[in-house]
Short mmCIF file of C-alpha atoms in Angstrom, two decimals:
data_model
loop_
_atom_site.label_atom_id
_atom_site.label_comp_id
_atom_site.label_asym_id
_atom_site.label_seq_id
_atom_site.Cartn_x
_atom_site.Cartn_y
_atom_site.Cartn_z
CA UNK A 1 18.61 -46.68 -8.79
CA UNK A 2 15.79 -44.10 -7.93
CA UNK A 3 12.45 -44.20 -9.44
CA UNK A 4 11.05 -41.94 -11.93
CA UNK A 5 8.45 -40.34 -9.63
CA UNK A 6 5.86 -37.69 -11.09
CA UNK A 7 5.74 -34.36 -9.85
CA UNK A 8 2.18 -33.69 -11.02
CA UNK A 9 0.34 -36.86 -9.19
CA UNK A 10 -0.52 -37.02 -5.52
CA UNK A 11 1.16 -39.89 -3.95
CA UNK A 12 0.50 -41.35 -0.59
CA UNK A 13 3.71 -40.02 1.02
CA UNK A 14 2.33 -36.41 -0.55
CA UNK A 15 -0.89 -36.19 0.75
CA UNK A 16 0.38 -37.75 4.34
CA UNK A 17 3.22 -34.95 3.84
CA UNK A 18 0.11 -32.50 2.64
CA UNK A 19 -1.90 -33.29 6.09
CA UNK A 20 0.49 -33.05 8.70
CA UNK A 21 1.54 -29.57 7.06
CA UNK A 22 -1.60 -28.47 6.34
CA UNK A 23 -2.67 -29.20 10.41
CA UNK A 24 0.24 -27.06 11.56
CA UNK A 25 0.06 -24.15 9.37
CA UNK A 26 -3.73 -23.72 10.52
CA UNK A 27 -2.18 -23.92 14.08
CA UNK A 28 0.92 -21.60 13.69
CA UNK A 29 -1.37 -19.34 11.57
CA UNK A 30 -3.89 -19.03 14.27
CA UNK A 31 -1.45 -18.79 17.47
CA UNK A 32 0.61 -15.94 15.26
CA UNK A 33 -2.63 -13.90 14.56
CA UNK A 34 -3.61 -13.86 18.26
CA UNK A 35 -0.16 -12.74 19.58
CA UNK A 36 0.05 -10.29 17.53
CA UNK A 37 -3.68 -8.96 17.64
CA UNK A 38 -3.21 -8.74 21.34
CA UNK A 39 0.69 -7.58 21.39
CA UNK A 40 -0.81 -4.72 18.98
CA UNK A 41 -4.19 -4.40 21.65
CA UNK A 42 -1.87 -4.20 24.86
CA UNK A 43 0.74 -1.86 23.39
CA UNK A 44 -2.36 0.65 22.07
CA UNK A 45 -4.35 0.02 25.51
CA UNK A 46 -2.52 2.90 27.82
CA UNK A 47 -2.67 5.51 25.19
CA UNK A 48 -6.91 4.72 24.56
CA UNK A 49 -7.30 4.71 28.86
CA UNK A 50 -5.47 8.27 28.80
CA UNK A 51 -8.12 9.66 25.89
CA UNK A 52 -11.22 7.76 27.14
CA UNK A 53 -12.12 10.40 29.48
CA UNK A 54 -12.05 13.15 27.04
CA UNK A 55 -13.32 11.01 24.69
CA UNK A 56 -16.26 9.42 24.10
CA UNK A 57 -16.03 7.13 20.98
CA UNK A 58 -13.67 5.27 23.18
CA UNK A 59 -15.65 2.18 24.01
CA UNK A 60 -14.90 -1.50 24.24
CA UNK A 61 -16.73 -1.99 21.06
CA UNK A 62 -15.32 0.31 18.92
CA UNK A 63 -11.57 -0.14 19.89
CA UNK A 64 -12.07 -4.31 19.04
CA UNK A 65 -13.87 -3.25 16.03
CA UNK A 66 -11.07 -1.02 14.95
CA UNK A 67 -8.57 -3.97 15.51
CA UNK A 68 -10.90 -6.47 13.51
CA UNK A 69 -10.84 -4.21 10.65
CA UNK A 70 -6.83 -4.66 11.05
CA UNK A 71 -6.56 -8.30 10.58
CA UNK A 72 -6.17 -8.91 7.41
CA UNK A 73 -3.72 -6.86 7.15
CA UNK A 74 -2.10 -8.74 10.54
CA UNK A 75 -2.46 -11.69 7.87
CA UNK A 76 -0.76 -10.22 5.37
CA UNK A 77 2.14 -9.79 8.05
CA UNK A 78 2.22 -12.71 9.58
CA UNK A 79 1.02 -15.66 6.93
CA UNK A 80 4.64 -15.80 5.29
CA UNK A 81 6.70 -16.54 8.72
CA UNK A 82 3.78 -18.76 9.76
CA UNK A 83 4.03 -20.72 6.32
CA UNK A 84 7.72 -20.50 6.81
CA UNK A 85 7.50 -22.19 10.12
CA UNK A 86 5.09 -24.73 9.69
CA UNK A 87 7.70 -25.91 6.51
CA UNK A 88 10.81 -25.74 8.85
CA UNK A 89 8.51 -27.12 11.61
CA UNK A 90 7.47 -30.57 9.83
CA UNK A 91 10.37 -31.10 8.07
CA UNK A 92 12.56 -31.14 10.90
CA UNK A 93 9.99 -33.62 12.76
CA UNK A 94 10.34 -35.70 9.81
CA UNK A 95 13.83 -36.07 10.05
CA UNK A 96 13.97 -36.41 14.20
CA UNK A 97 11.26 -39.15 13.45
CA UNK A 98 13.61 -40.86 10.49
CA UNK A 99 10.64 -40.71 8.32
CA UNK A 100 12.74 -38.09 5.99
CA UNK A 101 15.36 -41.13 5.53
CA UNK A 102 12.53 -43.84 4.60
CA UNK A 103 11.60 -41.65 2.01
CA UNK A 104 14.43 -41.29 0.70
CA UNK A 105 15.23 -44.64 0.71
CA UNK A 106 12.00 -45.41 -1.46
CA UNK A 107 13.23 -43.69 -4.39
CA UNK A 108 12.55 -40.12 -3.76
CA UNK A 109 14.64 -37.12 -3.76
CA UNK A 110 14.50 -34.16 -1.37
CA UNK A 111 13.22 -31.58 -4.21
CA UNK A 112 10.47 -34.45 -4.85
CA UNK A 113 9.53 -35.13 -1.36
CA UNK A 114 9.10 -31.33 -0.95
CA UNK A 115 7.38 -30.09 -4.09
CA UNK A 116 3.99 -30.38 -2.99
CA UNK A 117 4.89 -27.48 0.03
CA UNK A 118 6.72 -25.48 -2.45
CA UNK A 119 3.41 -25.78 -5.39
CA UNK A 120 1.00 -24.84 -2.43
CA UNK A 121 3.44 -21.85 -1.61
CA UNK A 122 2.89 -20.39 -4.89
CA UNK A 123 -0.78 -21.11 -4.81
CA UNK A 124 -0.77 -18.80 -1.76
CA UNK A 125 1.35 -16.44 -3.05
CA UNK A 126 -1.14 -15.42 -5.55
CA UNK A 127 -3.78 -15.99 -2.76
CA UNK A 128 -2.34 -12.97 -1.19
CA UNK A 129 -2.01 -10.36 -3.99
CA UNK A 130 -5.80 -10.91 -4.63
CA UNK A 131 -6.56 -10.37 -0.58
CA UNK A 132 -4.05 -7.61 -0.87
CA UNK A 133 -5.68 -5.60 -3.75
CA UNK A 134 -9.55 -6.66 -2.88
CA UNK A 135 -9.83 -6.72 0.89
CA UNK A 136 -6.85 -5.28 2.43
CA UNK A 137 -7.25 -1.68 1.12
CA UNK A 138 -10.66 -1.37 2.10
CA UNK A 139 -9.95 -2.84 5.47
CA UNK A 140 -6.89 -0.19 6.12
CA UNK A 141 -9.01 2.65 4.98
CA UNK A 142 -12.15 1.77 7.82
CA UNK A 143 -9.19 1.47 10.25
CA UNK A 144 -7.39 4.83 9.59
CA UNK A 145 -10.93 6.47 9.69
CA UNK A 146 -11.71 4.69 13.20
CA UNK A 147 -8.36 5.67 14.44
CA UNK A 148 -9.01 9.15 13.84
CA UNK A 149 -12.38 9.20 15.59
CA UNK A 150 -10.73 7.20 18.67
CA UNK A 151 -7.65 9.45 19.26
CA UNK A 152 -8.67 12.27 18.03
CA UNK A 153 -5.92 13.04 15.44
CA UNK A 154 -5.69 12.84 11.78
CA UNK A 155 -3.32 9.98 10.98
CA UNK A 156 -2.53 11.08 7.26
CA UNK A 157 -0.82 14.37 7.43
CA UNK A 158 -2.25 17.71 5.51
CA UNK A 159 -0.69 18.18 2.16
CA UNK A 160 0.34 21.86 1.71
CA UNK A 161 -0.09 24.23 -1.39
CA UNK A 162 -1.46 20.65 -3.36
CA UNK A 163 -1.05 20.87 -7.27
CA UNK A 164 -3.03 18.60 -9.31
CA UNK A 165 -4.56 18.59 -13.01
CA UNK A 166 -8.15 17.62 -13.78
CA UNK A 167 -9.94 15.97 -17.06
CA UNK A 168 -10.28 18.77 -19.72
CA UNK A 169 -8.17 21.12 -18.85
CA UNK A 170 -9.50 21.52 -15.13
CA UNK A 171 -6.26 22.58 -12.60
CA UNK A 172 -6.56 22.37 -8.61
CA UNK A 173 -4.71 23.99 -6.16
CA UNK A 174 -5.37 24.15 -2.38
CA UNK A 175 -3.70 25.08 0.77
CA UNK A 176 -4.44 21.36 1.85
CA UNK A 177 -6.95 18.72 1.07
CA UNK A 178 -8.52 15.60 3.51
CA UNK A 179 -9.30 12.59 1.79
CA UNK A 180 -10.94 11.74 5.35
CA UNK A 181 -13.68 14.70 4.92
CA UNK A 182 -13.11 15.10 1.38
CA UNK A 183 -12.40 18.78 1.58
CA UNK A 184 -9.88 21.48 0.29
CA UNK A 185 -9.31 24.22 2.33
CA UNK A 186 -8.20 27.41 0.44
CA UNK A 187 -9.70 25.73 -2.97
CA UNK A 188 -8.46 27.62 -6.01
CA UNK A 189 -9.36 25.36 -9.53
CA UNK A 190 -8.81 26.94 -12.67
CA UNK A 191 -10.29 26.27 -16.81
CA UNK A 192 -7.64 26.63 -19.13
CA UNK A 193 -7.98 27.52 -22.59
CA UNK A 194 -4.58 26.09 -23.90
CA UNK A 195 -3.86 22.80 -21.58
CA UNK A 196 -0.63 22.68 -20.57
CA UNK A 197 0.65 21.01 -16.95
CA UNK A 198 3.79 23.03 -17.16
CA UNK A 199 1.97 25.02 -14.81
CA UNK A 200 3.14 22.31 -12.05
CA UNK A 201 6.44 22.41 -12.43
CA UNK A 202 6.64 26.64 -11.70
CA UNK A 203 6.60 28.02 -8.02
CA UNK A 204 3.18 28.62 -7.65
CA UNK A 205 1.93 31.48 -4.97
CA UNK A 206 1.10 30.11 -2.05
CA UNK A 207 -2.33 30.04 -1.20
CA UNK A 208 -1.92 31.40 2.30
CA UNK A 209 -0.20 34.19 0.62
CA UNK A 210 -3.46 34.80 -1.74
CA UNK A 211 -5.80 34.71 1.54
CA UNK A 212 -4.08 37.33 3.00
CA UNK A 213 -4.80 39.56 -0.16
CA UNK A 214 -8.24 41.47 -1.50
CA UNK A 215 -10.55 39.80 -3.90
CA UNK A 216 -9.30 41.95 -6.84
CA UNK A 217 -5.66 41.62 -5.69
CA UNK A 218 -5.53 38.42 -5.88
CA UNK A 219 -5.93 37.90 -9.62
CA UNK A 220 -3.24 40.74 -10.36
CA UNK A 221 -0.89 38.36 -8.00
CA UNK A 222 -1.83 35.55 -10.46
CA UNK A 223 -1.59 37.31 -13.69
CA UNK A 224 1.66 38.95 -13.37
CA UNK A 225 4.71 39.05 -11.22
CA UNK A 226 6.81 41.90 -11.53
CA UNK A 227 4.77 43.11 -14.28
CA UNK A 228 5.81 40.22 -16.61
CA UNK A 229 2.38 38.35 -17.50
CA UNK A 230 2.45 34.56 -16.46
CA UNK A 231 2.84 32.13 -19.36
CA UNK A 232 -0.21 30.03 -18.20
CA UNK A 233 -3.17 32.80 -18.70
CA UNK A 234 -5.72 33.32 -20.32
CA UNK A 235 -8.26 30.87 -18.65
CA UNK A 236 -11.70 30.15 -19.34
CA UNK A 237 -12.50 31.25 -15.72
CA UNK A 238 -11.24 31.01 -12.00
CA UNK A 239 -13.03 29.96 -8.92
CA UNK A 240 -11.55 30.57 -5.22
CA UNK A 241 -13.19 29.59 -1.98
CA UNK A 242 -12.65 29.19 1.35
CA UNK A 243 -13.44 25.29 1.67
CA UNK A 244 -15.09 23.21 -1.50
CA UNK A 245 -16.50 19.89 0.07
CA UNK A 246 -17.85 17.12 -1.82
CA UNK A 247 -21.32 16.66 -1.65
CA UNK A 248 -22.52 12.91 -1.56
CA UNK A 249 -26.16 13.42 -2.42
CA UNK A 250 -25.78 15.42 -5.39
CA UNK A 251 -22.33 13.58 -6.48
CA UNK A 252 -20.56 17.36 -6.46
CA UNK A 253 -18.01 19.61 -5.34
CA UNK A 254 -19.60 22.29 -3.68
CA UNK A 255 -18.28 25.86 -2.84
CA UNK A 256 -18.71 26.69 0.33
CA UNK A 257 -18.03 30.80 -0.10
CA UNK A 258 -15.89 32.09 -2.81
CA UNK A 259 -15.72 34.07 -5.95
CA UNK A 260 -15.62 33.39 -9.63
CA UNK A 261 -13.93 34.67 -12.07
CA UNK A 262 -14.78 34.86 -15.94
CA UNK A 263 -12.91 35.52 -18.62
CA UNK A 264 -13.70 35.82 -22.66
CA UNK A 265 -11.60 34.55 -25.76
CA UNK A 266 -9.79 37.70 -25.91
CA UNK A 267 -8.55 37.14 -21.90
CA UNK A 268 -10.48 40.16 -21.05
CA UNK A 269 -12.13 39.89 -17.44
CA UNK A 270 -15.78 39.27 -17.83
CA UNK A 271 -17.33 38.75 -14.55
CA UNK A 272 -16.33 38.64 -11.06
CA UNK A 273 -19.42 37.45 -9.27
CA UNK A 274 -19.55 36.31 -5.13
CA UNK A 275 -20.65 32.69 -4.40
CA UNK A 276 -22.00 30.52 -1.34
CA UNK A 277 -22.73 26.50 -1.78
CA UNK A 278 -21.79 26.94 -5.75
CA UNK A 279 -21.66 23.64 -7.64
CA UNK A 280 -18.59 22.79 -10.16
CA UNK A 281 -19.23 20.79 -13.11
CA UNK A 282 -16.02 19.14 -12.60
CA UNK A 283 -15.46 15.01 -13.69
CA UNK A 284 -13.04 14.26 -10.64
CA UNK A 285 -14.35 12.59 -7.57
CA UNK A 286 -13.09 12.42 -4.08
CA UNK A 287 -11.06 8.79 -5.66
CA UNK A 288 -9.05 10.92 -8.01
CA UNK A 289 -7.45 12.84 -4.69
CA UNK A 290 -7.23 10.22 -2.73
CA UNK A 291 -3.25 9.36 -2.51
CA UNK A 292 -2.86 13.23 -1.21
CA UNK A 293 -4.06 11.86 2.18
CA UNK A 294 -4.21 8.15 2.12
CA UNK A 295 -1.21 5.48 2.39
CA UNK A 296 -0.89 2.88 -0.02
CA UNK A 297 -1.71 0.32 1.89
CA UNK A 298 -5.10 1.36 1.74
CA UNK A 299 -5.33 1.60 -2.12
CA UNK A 300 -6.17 -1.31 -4.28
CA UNK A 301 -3.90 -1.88 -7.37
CA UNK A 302 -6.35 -0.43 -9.61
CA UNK A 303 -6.20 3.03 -7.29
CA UNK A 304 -2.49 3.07 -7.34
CA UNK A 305 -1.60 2.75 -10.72
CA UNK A 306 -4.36 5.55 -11.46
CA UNK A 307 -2.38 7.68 -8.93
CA UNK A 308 1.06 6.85 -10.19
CA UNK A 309 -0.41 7.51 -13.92
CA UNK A 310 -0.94 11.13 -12.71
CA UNK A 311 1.94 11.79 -11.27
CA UNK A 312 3.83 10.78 -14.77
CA UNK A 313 1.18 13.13 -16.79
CA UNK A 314 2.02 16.01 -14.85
CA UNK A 315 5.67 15.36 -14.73
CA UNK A 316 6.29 15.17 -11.18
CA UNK A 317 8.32 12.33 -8.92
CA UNK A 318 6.63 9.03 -9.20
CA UNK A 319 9.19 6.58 -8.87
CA UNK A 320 9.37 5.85 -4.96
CA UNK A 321 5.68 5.65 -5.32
CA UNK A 322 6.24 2.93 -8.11
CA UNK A 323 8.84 1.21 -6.18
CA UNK A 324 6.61 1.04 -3.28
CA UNK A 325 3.64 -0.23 -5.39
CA UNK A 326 5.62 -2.88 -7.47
CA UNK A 327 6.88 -4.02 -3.27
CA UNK A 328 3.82 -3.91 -1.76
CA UNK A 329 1.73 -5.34 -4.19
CA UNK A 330 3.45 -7.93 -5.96
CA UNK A 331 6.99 -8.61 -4.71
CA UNK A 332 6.42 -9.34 -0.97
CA UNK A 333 3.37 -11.71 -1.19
CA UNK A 334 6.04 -14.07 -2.99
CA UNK A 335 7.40 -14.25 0.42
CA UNK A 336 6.08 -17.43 1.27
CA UNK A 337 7.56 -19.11 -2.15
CA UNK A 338 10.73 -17.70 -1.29
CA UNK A 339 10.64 -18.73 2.66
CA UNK A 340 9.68 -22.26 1.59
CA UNK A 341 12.26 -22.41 -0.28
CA UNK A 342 14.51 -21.70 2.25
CA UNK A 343 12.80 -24.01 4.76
CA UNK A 344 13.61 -27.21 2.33
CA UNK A 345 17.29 -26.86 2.26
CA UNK A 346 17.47 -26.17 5.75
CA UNK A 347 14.93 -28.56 7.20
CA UNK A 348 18.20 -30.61 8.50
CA UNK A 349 18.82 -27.97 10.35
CA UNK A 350 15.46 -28.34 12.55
CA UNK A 351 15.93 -31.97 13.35
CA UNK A 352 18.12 -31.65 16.47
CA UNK A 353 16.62 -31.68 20.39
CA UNK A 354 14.33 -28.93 21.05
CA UNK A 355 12.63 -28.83 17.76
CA UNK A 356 10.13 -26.16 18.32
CA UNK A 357 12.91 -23.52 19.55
CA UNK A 358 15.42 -24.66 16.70
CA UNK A 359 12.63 -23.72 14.20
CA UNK A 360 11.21 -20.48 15.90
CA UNK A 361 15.07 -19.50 16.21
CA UNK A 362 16.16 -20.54 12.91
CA UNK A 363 13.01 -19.07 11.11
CA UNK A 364 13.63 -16.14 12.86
CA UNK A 365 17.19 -15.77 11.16
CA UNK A 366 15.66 -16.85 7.86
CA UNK A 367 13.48 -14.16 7.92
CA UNK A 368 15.58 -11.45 8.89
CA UNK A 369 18.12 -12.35 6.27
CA UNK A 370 15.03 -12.21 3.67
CA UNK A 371 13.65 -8.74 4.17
CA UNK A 372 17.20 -7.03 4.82
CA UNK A 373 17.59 -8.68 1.16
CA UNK A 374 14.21 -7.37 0.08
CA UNK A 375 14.57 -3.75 1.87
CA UNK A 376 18.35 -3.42 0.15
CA UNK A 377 16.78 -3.82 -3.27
CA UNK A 378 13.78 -1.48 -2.53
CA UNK A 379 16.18 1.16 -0.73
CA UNK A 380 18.01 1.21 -4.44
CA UNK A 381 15.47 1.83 -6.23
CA UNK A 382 14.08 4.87 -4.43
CA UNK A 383 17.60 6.10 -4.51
CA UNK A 384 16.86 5.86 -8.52
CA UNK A 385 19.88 3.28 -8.87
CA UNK A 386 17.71 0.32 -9.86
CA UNK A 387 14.26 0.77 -12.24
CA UNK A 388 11.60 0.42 -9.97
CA UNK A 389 10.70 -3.25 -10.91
CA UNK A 390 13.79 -4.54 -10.90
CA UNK A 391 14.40 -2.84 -7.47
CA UNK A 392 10.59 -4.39 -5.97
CA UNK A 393 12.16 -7.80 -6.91
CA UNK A 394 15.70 -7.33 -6.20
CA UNK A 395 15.84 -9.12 -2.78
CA UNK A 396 13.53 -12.15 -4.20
CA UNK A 397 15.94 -12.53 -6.74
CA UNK A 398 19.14 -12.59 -4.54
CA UNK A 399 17.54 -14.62 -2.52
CA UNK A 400 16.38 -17.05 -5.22
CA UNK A 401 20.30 -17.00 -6.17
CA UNK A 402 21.44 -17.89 -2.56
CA UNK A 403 18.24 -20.96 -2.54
CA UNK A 404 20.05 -22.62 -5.66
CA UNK A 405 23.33 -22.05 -4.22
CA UNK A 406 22.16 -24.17 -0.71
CA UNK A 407 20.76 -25.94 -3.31
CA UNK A 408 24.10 -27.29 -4.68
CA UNK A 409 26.03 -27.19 -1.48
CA UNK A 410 23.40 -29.95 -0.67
CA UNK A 411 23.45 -31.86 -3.23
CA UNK A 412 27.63 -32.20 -3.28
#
């Protein structure tokens, strides 16, 4: 008859378990990150020798620095398979070693022996959607900026003819915008009167098409097309420059060398005055732009739910960008519950000759089986079959289903 055994109190056999895990996942954690901080090194190395002559922030220094500021997101990557490992690893030495069957024998079951792994995988699990959201992000970002500076190229892409709404009625549009620089280029932002983001959804003129016009032209383009006045005048005023750039010192978006244009209650044209280095009393800060340029991966939670929040208020697409936040932030740090889970009703599987190549092999398989699952689900939902929650967690879920199914097998 087997003993009622706690799950909640450390036993002997749990904290020898506990130790010999514990050992190897500092090991397989450590050997993982430097294989694939120098696979990542090597494979960049050619390219940085090519641009180090024309380039002089090329030096030893600043390419390991740029790499440093990469690790935690190499953790991020690499933690779950190492976790993964280390589970398949010991188990299957406890079973080549017949300690597996002693403790059996004693009284315990397998689900027992292995809860502590499968509590400290959920510990961890949490572990990384707090380094994800507070370190990560911040860690990307000084990266990306590096990069730039080292090969001379702006990693996050110019965003053409951007459309955006502001706090109190405030509307921006710009041929592009850098989030590295924090500048428009071909600025145009507008005070409404009557607020009303409907604005967004119409075919705006281009602003390459405006440059190309005179001063005075340029608001008859905006007020009318084909004589028919536009449904989103009158406005308070209008101001148009060549670049606005956000001044640190003075905590403002500055006007490099534009004109404004006022209008009065009636929507008659007050005032068309020329600027240079003009001020806006505007609320939004380089943060509020920031998803037009950076990747996700270098947003905390907080930043990406603001984002996603604005797309929804001005009624454009948002829900690959939810998918992608719901995946990213939440659904794949719960790797390492899920590839424990796999580990304990496969650790049979790792007790044959060759143990370490069984379990690199075998976790190998395990993992690729896992994040087709995961990439299925997340594929749906930016496809709009699957609400974006659902879809994050679709592949954690399957997979849960196929654990309890092994599960069973096992126990019959």
């Amino acid at each position: 008859m087997l003993k009622k055994v706690s799950y909640f109190k450390l036993t002997s056999l749990d904290r020898y378990l506990l130790r010999s895990f514990l050992k190897q996942l500092f090991y397989s954690t450590f050997m993982f990150l430097v294989i694939y901080f120098f696979s990542a090194l090597l494979a960049e190395l050619p390219t940085l020798l090519k641009k180090a002559e024309q380039n002089t922030a090329i030096t030893m220094g600043s390419v390991l620095l740029n790499f440093i500021y990469q690790i935690p997101d190499f953790f991020m990557t690499i933690f779950p398979f190492a976790y993964l490992f280390s589970t398949s690893f010991v188990l299957g030495n406890f079973y080549r070693n017949n300690e597996m069957v002693a403790m059996i024998s004693s009284g315990l079951s397998m689900r027992r022996i292995t809860s502590p792994l499968i509590f400290l995988s959920i510990v961890f699990s949490f572990f990384l959607i707090f380094l994800n959201n507070e370190w990560v992000p911040a860690y990307n970002y000084k990266s990306a900026v590096l990069e730039e500076q080292l090969y001379k190229e702006t990693k996050a892409q110019d965003v053409d003819n951007i459309q955006t709404y502001g706090e109190n009625g405030i509307l921006y549009f710009a041929r592009y915008y850098n989030a590295r620089s924090k500048k428009f280029v071909s600025a145009m932002v507008l005070k409404a009167k009557d607020i009303d983001f409907k604005i967004l959804e119409q075919n705006f003129i281009p602003m390459d098409f405006l440059d190309q016009l005179p001063v005075k032209m340029q608001i008859s383009a905006l007020k009318s097309d084909d004589g028919d006045e536009r449904p989103y005048f009158p406005f308070y005023w209008i101001v148009r420059g060549d670049e606005m750039v956000f001044n640190e010192d003075t905590q403002q978006w500055i006007i490099q060398k534009g004109f404004k244009w006022t209008w009065d209650e009636q929507g008659k044209l007050e005032n068309l005055e020329e600027l240079s280095l003009y001020p806006l009393d505007v609320q939004e800060k380089p943060e509020y732009f920031s998803k037009e340029t950076r990747n996700l991966k270098e947003m905390s939670v907080k930043e990406t739910e603001f984002y996603i929040d604005k797309l929804k208020k001005s009624k454009q697409s948002y829900k690959k960008e939810e998918v992608d936040f719901y995946s990213e932030k939440y659904s794949k740090p719960f790797s390492i519950l899920i590839l424990a889970l796999f580990a304990t009703v496969l650790g049979k599987f790792f007790s044959r000759k060759h143990l370490l190549v069984m379990t690199l092999i075998f976790s190998f398989l395990i993992g690729v089986f896992y994040y087709t699952l995961l990439n299925i689900g997340i594929s749906l939902g930016k496809e709009g079959y699957f609400p974006p929650f659902l879809s994050a967690f679709l592949g954690n879920f399957l997979s849960l289903g196929f654990y309890f199914y092994l599960a069973k097998k096992q126990l019959t």
